[in-house]
Tab-separated table of C-alpha atoms in Angstrom:
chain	number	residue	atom	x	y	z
A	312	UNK	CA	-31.615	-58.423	6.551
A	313	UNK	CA	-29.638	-54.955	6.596
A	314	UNK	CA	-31.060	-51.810	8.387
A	315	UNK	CA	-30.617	-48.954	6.102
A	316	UNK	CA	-30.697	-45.450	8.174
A	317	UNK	CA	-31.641	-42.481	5.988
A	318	UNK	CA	-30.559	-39.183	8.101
A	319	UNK	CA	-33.242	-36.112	6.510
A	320	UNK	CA	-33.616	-32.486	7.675
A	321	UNK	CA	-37.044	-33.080	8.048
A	322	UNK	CA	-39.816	-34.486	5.747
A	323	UNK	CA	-41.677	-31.786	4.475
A	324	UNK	CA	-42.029	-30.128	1.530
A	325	UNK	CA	-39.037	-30.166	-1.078
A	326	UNK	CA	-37.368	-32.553	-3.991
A	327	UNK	CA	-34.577	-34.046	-1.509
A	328	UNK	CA	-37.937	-34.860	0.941
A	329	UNK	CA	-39.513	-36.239	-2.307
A	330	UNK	CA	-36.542	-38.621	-3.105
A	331	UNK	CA	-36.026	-39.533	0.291
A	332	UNK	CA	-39.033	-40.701	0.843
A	333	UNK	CA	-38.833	-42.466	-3.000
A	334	UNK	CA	-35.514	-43.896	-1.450
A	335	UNK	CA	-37.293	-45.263	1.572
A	336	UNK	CA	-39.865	-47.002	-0.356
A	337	UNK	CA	-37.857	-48.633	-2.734
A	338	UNK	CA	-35.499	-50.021	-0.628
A	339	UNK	CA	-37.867	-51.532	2.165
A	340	UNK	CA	-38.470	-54.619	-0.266
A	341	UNK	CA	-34.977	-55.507	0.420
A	342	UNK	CA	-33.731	-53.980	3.730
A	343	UNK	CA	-35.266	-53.265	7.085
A	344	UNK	CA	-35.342	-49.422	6.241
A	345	UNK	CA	-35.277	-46.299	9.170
A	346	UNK	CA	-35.744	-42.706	8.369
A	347	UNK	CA	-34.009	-40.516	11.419
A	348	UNK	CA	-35.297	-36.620	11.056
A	349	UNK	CA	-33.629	-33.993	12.555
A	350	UNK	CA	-36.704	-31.655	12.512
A	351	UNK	CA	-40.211	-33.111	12.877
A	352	UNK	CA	-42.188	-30.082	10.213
A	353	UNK	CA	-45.909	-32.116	10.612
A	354	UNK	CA	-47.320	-34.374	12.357
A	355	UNK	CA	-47.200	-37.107	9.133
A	356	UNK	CA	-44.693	-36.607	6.516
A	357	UNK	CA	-45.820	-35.463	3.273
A	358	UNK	CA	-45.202	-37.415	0.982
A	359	UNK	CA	-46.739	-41.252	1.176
A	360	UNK	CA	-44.131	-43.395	2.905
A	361	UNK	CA	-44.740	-47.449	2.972
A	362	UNK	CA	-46.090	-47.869	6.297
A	363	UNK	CA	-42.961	-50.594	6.777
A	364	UNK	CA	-40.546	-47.941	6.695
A	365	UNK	CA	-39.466	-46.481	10.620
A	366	UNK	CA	-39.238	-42.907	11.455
A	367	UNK	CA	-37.640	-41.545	14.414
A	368	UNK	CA	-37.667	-37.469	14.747
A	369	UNK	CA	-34.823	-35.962	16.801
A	370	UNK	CA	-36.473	-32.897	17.759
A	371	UNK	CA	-39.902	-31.390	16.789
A	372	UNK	CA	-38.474	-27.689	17.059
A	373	UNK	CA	-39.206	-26.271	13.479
A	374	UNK	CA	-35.895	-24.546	11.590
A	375	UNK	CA	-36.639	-20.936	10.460
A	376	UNK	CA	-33.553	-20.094	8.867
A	377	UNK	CA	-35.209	-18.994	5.768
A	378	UNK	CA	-37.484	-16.770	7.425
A	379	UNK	CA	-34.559	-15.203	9.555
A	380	UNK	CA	-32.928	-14.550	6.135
A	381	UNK	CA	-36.296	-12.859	4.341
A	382	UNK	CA	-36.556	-10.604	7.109
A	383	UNK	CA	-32.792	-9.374	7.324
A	384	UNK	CA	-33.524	-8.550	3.504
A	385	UNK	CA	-36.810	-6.491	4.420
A	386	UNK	CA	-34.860	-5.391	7.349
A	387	UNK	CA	-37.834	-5.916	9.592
A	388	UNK	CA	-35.255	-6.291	12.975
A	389	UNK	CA	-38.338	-6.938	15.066
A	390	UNK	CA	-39.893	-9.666	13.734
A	391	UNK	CA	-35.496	-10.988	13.486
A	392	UNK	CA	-34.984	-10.676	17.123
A	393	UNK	CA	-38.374	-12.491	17.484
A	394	UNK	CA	-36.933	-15.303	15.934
A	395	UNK	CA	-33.674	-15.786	17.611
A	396	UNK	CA	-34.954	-17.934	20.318
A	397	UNK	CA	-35.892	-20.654	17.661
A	398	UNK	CA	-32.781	-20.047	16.041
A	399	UNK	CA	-30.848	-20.983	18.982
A	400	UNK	CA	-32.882	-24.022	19.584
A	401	UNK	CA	-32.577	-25.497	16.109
A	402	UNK	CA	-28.416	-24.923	16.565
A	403	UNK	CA	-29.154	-26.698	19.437
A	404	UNK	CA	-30.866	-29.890	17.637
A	405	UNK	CA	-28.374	-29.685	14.348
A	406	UNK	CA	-24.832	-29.203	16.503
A	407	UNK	CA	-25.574	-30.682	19.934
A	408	UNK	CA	-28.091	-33.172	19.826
A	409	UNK	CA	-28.157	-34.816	16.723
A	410	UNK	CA	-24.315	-35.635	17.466
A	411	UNK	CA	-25.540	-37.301	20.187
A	412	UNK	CA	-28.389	-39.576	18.590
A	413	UNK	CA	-25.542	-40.649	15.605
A	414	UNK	CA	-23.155	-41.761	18.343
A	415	UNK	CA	-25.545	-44.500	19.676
A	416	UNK	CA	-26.859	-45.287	16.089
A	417	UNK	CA	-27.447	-48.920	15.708
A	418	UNK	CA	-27.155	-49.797	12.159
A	419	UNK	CA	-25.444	-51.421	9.059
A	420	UNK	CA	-25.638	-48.377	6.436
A	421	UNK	CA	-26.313	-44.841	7.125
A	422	UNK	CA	-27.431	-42.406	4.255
A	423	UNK	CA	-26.965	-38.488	4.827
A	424	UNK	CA	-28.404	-36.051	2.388
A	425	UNK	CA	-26.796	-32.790	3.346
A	426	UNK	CA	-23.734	-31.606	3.708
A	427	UNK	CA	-23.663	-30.970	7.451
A	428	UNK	CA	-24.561	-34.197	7.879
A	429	UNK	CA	-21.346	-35.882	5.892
A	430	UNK	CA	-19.441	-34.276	8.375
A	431	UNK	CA	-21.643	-35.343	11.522
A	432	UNK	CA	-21.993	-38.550	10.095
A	433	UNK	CA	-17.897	-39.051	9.293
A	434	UNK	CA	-17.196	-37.864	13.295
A	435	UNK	CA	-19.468	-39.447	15.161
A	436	UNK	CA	-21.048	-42.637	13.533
A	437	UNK	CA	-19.615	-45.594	14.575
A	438	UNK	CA	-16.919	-46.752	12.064
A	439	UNK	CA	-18.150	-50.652	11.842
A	440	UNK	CA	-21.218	-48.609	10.120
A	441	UNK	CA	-20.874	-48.156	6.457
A	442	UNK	CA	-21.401	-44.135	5.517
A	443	UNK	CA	-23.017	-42.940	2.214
A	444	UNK	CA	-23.203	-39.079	1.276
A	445	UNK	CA	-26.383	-38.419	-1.125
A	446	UNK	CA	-25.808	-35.180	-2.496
A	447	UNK	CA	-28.869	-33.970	-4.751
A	448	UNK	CA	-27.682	-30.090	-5.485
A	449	UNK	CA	-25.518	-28.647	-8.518
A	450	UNK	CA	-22.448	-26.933	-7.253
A	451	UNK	CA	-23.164	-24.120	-9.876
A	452	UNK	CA	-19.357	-23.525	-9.983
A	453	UNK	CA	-19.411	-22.127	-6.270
A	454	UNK	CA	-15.791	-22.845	-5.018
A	455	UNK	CA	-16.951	-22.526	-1.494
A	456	UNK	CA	-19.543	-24.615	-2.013
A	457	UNK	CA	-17.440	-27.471	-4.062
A	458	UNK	CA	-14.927	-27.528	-1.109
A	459	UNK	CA	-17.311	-28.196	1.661
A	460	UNK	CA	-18.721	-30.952	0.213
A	461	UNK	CA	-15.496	-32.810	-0.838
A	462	UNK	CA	-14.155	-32.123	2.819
A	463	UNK	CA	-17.907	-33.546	4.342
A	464	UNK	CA	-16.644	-36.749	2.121
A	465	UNK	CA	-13.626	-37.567	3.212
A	466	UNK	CA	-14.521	-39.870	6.257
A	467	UNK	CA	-17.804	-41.138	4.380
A	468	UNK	CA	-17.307	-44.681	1.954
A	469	UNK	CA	-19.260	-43.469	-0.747
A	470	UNK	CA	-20.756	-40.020	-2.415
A	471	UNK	CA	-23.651	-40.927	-4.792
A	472	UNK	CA	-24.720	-38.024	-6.859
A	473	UNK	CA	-27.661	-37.832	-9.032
A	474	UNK	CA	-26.359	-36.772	-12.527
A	475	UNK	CA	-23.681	-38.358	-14.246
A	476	UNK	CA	-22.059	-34.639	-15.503
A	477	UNK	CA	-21.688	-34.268	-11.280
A	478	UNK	CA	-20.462	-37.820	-10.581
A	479	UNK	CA	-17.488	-37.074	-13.453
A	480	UNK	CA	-16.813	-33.750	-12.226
A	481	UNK	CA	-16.688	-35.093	-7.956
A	482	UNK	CA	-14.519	-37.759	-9.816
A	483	UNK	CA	-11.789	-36.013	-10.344
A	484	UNK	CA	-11.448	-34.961	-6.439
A	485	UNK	CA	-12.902	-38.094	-4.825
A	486	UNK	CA	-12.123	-40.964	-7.261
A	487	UNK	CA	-13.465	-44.280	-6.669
A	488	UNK	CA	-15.700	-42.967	-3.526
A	489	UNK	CA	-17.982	-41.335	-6.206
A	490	UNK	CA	-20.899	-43.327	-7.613
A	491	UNK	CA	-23.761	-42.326	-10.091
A	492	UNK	CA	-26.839	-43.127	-9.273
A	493	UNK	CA	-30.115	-41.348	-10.887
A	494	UNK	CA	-33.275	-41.024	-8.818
A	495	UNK	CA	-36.524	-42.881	-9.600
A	496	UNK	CA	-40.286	-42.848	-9.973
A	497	UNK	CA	-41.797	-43.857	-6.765
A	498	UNK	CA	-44.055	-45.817	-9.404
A	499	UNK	CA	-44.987	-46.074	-12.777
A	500	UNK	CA	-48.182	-44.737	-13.834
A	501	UNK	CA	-50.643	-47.504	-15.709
A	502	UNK	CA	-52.332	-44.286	-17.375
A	503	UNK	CA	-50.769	-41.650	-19.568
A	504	UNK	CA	-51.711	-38.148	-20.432
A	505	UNK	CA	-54.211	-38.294	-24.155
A	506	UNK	CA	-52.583	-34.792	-24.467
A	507	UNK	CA	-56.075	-32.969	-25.702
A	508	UNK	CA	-56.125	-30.627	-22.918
A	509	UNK	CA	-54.934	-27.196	-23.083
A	510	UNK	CA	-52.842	-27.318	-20.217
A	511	UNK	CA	-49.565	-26.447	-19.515
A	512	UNK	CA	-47.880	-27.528	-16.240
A	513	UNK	CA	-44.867	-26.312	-14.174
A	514	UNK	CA	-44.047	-27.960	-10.447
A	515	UNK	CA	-41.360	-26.681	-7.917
A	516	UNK	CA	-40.766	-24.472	-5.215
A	517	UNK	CA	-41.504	-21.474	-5.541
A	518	UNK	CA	-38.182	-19.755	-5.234
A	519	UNK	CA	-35.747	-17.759	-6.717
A	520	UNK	CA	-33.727	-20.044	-8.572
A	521	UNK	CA	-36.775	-22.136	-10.040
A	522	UNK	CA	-37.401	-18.817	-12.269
A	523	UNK	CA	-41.233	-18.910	-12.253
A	524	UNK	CA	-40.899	-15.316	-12.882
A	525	UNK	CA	-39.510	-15.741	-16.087
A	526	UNK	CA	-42.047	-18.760	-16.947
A	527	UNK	CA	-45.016	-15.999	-16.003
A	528	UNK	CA	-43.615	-13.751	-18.670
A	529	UNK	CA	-42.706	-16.501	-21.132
A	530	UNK	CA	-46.521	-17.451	-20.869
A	531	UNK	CA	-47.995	-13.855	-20.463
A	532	UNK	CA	-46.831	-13.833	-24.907
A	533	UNK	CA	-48.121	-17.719	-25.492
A	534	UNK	CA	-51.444	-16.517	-23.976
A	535	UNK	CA	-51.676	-13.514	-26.073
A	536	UNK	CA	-51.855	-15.780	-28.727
A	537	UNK	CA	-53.215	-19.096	-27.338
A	538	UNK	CA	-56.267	-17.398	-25.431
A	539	UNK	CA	-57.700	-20.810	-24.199
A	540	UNK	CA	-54.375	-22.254	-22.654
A	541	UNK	CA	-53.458	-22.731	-18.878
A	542	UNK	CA	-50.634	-22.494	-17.143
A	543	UNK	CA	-50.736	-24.624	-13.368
A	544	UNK	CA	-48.129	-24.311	-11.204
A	545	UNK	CA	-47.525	-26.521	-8.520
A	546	UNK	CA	-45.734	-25.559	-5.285
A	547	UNK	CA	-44.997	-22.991	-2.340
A	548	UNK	CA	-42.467	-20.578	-0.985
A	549	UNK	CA	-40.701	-17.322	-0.242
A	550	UNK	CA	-41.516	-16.050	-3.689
A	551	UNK	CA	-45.670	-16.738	-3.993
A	552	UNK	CA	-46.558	-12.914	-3.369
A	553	UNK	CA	-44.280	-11.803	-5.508
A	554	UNK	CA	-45.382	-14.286	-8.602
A	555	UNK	CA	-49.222	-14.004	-7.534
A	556	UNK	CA	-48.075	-9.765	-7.720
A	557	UNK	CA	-46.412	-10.425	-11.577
A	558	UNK	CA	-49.348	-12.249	-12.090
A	559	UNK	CA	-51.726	-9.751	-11.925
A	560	UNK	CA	-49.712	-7.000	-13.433
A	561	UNK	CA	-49.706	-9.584	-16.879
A	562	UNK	CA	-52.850	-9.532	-16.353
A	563	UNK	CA	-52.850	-13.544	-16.747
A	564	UNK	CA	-56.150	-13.378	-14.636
A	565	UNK	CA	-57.684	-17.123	-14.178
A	566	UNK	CA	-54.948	-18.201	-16.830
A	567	UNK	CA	-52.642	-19.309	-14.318
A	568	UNK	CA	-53.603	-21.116	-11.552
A	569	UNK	CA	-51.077	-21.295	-8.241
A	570	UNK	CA	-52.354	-24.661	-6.947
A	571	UNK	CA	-50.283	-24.179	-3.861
A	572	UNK	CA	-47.933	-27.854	-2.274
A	573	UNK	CA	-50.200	-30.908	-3.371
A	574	UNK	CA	-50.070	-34.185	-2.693
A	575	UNK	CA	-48.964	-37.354	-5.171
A	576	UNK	CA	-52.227	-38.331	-6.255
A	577	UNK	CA	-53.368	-33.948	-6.769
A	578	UNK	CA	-50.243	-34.325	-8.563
A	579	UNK	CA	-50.472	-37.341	-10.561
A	580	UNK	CA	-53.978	-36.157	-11.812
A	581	UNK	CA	-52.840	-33.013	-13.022
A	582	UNK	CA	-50.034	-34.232	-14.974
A	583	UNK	CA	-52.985	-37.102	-16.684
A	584	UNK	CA	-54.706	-33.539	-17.619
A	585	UNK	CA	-51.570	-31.700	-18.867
A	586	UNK	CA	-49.952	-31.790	-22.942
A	587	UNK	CA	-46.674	-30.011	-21.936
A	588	UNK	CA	-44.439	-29.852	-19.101
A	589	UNK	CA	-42.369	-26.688	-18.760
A	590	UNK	CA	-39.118	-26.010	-16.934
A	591	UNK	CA	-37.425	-22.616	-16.376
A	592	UNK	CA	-35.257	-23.088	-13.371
A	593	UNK	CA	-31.479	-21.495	-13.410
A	594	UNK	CA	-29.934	-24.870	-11.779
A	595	UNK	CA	-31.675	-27.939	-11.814
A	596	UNK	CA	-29.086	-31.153	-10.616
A	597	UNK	CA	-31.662	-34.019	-11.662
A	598	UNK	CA	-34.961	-33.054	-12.147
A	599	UNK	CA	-37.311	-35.744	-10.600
A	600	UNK	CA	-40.306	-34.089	-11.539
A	601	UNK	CA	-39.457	-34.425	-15.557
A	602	UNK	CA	-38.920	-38.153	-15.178
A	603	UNK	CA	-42.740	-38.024	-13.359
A	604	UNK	CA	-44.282	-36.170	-16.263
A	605	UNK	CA	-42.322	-38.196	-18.663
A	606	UNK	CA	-43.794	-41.555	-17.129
A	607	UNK	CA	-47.208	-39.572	-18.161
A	608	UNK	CA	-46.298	-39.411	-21.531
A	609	UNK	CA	-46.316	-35.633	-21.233
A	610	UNK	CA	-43.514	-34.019	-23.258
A	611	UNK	CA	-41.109	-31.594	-21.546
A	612	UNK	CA	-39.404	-28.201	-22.368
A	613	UNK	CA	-36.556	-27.155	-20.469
A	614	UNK	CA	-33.653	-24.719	-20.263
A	615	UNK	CA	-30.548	-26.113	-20.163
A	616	UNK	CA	-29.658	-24.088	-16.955
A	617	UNK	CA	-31.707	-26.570	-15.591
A	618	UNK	CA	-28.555	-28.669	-15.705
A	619	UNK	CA	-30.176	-32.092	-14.865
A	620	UNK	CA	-32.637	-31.862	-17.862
A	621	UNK	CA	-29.909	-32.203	-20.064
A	622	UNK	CA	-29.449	-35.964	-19.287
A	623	UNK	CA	-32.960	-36.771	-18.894
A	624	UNK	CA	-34.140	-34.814	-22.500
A	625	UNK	CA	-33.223	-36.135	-25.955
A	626	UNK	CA	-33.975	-32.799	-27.483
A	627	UNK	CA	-36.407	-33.416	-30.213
A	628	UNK	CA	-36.852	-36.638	-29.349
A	629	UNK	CA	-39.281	-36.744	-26.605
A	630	UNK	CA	-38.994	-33.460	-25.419
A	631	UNK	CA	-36.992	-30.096	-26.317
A	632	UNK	CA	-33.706	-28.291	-24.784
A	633	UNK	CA	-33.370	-24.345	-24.931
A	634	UNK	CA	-30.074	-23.309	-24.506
A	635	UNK	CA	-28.925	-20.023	-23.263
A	636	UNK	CA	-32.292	-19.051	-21.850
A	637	UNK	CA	-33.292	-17.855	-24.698
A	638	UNK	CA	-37.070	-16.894	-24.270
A	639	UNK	CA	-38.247	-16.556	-27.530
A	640	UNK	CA	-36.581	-20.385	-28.605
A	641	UNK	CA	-38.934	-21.560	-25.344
A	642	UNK	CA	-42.382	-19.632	-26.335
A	643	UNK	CA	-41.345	-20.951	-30.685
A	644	UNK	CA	-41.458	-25.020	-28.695
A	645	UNK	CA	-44.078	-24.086	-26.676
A	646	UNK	CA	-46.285	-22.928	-29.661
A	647	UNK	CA	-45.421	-25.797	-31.608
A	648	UNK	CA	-46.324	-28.564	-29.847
A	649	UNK	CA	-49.578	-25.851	-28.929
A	650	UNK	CA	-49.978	-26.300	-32.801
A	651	UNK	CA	-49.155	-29.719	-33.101
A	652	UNK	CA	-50.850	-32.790	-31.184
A	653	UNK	CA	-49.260	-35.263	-33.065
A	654	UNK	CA	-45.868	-33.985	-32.211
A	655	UNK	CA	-46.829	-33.949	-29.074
A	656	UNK	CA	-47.805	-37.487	-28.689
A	657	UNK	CA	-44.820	-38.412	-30.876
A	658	UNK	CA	-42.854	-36.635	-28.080
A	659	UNK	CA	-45.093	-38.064	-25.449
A	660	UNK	CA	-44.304	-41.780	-26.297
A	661	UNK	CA	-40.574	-41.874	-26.501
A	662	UNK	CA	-40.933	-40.009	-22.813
A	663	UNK	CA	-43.096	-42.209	-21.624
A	664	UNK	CA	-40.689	-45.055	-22.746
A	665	UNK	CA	-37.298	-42.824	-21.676
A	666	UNK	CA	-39.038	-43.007	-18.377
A	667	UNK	CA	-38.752	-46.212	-17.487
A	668	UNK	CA	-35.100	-46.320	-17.545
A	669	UNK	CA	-35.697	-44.228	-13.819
A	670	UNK	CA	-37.733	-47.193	-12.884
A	671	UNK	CA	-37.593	-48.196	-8.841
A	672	UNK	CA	-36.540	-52.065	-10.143
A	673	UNK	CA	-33.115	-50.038	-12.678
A	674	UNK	CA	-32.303	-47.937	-9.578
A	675	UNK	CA	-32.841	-50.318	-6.766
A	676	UNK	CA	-30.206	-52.841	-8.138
A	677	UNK	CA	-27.844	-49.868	-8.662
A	678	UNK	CA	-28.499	-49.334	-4.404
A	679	UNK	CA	-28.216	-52.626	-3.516
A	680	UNK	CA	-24.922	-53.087	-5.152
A	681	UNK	CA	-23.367	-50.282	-3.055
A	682	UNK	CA	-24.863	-51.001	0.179
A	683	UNK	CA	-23.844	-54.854	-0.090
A	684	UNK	CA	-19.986	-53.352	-0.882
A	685	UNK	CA	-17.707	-54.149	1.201
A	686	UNK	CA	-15.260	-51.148	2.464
C-alpha cells in the first residue's frame, strides 16, 4: 500500500483545511494516508478526520500574520511590536524547520497545498518521492501571483487545480504537469432540504473578498419586502465587527443571524433547514460549499466573480448565475424562487443530482490515477 503525505499550514478553520481533510478521508480507503502540519491551531483539527488517517504537527507555535497585517492598517504599533516575537518564531517553523522535517520524509507521494510549500517541497524532498502541487486559489489576473506559482512548479511532477477554466489557463505555462481535478463531498447526504423554510443561507469566511457586505445590503431590500425571511451566515474572521456594525445600521435586527465557525453536522443541519443558498464573493476558484448545498437539494445563486460557480451552476437549471455583480439581477432570483417553491424544488433536484458528479467514488479514481503515474 502507498503512503500519501498531505503537507497543510495547519488544520483549522478555512476551505483548503476543509478539502484537505475531504482529501485525507477519501483517500485512506486506498492508501496508508499522513497529514504533516506545519502549525498545530487546536488541540483536534476541526473538521472530522477518519481516525485511520496520521497527523504529525511540526510546530505548535500559532502564525499571526493576519493579525500583524490588521494592526499595521489600524496603525496600532504597540500591539505590532507585541507580535514580532511570534512572528519570528513562525519564520522560524515555515523557513528553518519545516525544511528540515521534508528532508527526512519517508514516503511514496507528497501533496503540498501552498505555494511556499511547492518550492520547499521541489528543494528538499527526496527525489525517489513523487511531488504533487494542489493549488485551490484563483490567480485573479495577479502577474506576481501567476509567476510564483508556475516557478513553485517547476521541480514538482504534477499541479492539480480545482477548476477546469484554471487547469486550461496553468496549461499553457506548465503543459502536461497540469491536471484537473474538482474537489468532493466528504459524503453524500441521505436527506435533502423540503425547501418550506424561509431561510436563506450564506457560508465562508468572513473576509473581504467573500463580500458579505454586499450580501447584508442585497438582503437589507429582500427583507423589506419578505419580512419573515432569514438570512444565516456561517463563518469567522477579520471582518465580523464590521458586518455585525452594517448589520445594525440596516437595521436587519434578529433577521440575520452570524452563527459564528460550526462544525459539519451544525452545518449539515442548517443547510436541511435552508430553500436558497447565496454566494456573493469577488473570487471564488471552486466553491466546495455550493457542491454541499447542492447535495441538499438546496438551489444556489451566485455571482459570477465567484469564478468557480460558473462550472458548478447550470444557470437556470438548478441554480442561477448573476453576471457583473449586478445587485438588483441577485435580489429579482432571490425573490423568485422567495415566490416560487416549485421552482425551487425544480432547481433543488437537478442540484441535488449535479451533485453527485463531486462524489468521493468520481474524484477518488481521478487521484488514484495520478498518484499510481509513473514520472
Amino acid at each position: 500500500m502507498k503512503k500519501v503525505t498531505i503537507l497543510a499550514l495547519h488544520l483549522g478553520y478555512g476551505g483548503i483545511e476543509n478539502a484537505i481533510t475531504t482529501l485525507a478521508n477519501t483517500l485512506i480507503s486506498k492508501y496508508e494516508v499522513e497529514i504533516l502540519s506545519v502549525y498545530r491551531l487546536y488541540s483536534d483539527p476541526v473538521y472530522e478526520l477518519d481516525p485511520r488517517v496520521n497527523i504529525k504537527y511540526i510546530s505548535s507555535v500559532k502564525p499571526n500574520k493576519k493579525e500583524m497585517i490588521y494592526y499595521l492598517k489600524k496603525k496600532n504599533f504597540s500591539m505590532f511590536f507585541k507580535g514580532l516575537g511570534k512572528s519570528i518564531k513562525t519564520g522560524f517553523v515555515k523557513y528553518v524547520k519545516t525544511p528540515l522535517v521534508l528532508r527526512k520524509i519517508d514516503t511514496d507521494v507528497i501533496i503540498t497545498t501552498r505555494t511556499i510549500h511547492n518550492f520547499l517541497a521541489s528543494k528538499f524532498v527526496k527525489d525517489s518521492i513523487r511531488k504533487i502541487a494542489w493549488e485551490h486559489n484563483h490567480h485573479n489576473n495577479n502577474k506576481k501571483y501567476i509567476k510564483s506559482l508556475i516557478n513553485s512548479c517547476k521541480g514538482v511532477n504534477n499541479l492539480v487545480l480545482v477548476s477546469n477554466e484554471l487547469s486550461l489557463f496553468y496549461q499553457k505555462y506548465l503543459g502536461n504537469k497540469v491536471v484537473y481535478i474538482p474537489n468532493c463531498l466528504d459524503k453524500f447526504p441521505n436527506k435533502s432540504s423540503k425547501l418550506d423554510s424561509n431561510n436563506l443561507i450564506a457560508i465562508g469566511r468572513l473576509s473581504k473578498e467573500k463580500g458579505f457586505d454586499d450580501l447584508l445590503k442585497i438582503f437589507k431590500k429582500v427583507s423589506t419586502k419578505y419580512p419573515d425571511w432569514k438570512l444565516n451566515i456561517v463563518g469567522d474572521g477579520m471582518e465580523k465587527d464590521n458586518l455585525l456594525n452594517l448589520a445594525k445600521e440596516l437595521r436587519l435586527g434578529d433577521k440575520v443571524v452570524f452563527c459564528g465557525y460550526q462544525n459539519k453536522d451544525f452545518i449539515n443541519e442548517l443547510l436541511l433547514n435552508s430553500s436558497v443558498y447565496l454566494m456573493v464573493s469577488h473570487t471564488e476558484s471552486f466553491g466546495l460549499v455550493l457542491i454541499e448545498a447542492m447535495s441538499y437539494g438546496v438551489p444556489c445563486v451566485a455571482y459570477t466573480s465567484a469564478q468557480g460557480a460558473n462550472e458548478i451552476i447550470d444557470d437556470g437549471n438548478d441554480g442561477y448565475l448573476i453576471s457583473n455583480r449586478d445587485e438588483q439581477s441577485m435580489i429579482d432570483k432571490i425573490e423568485l424562487l422567495i415566490n416560487d417553491k416549485k421552482l425551487r424544488i425544480k432547481l433543488g433536484k437537478n442540484a441535488r443530482k449535479k451533485s453527485k458528479n463531486y462524489s468521493s467514488e468520481v474524484v477518488l479514481q481521478k487521484w488514484s490515477k495520478l498518484i499510481n503515474k509513473r514520472k
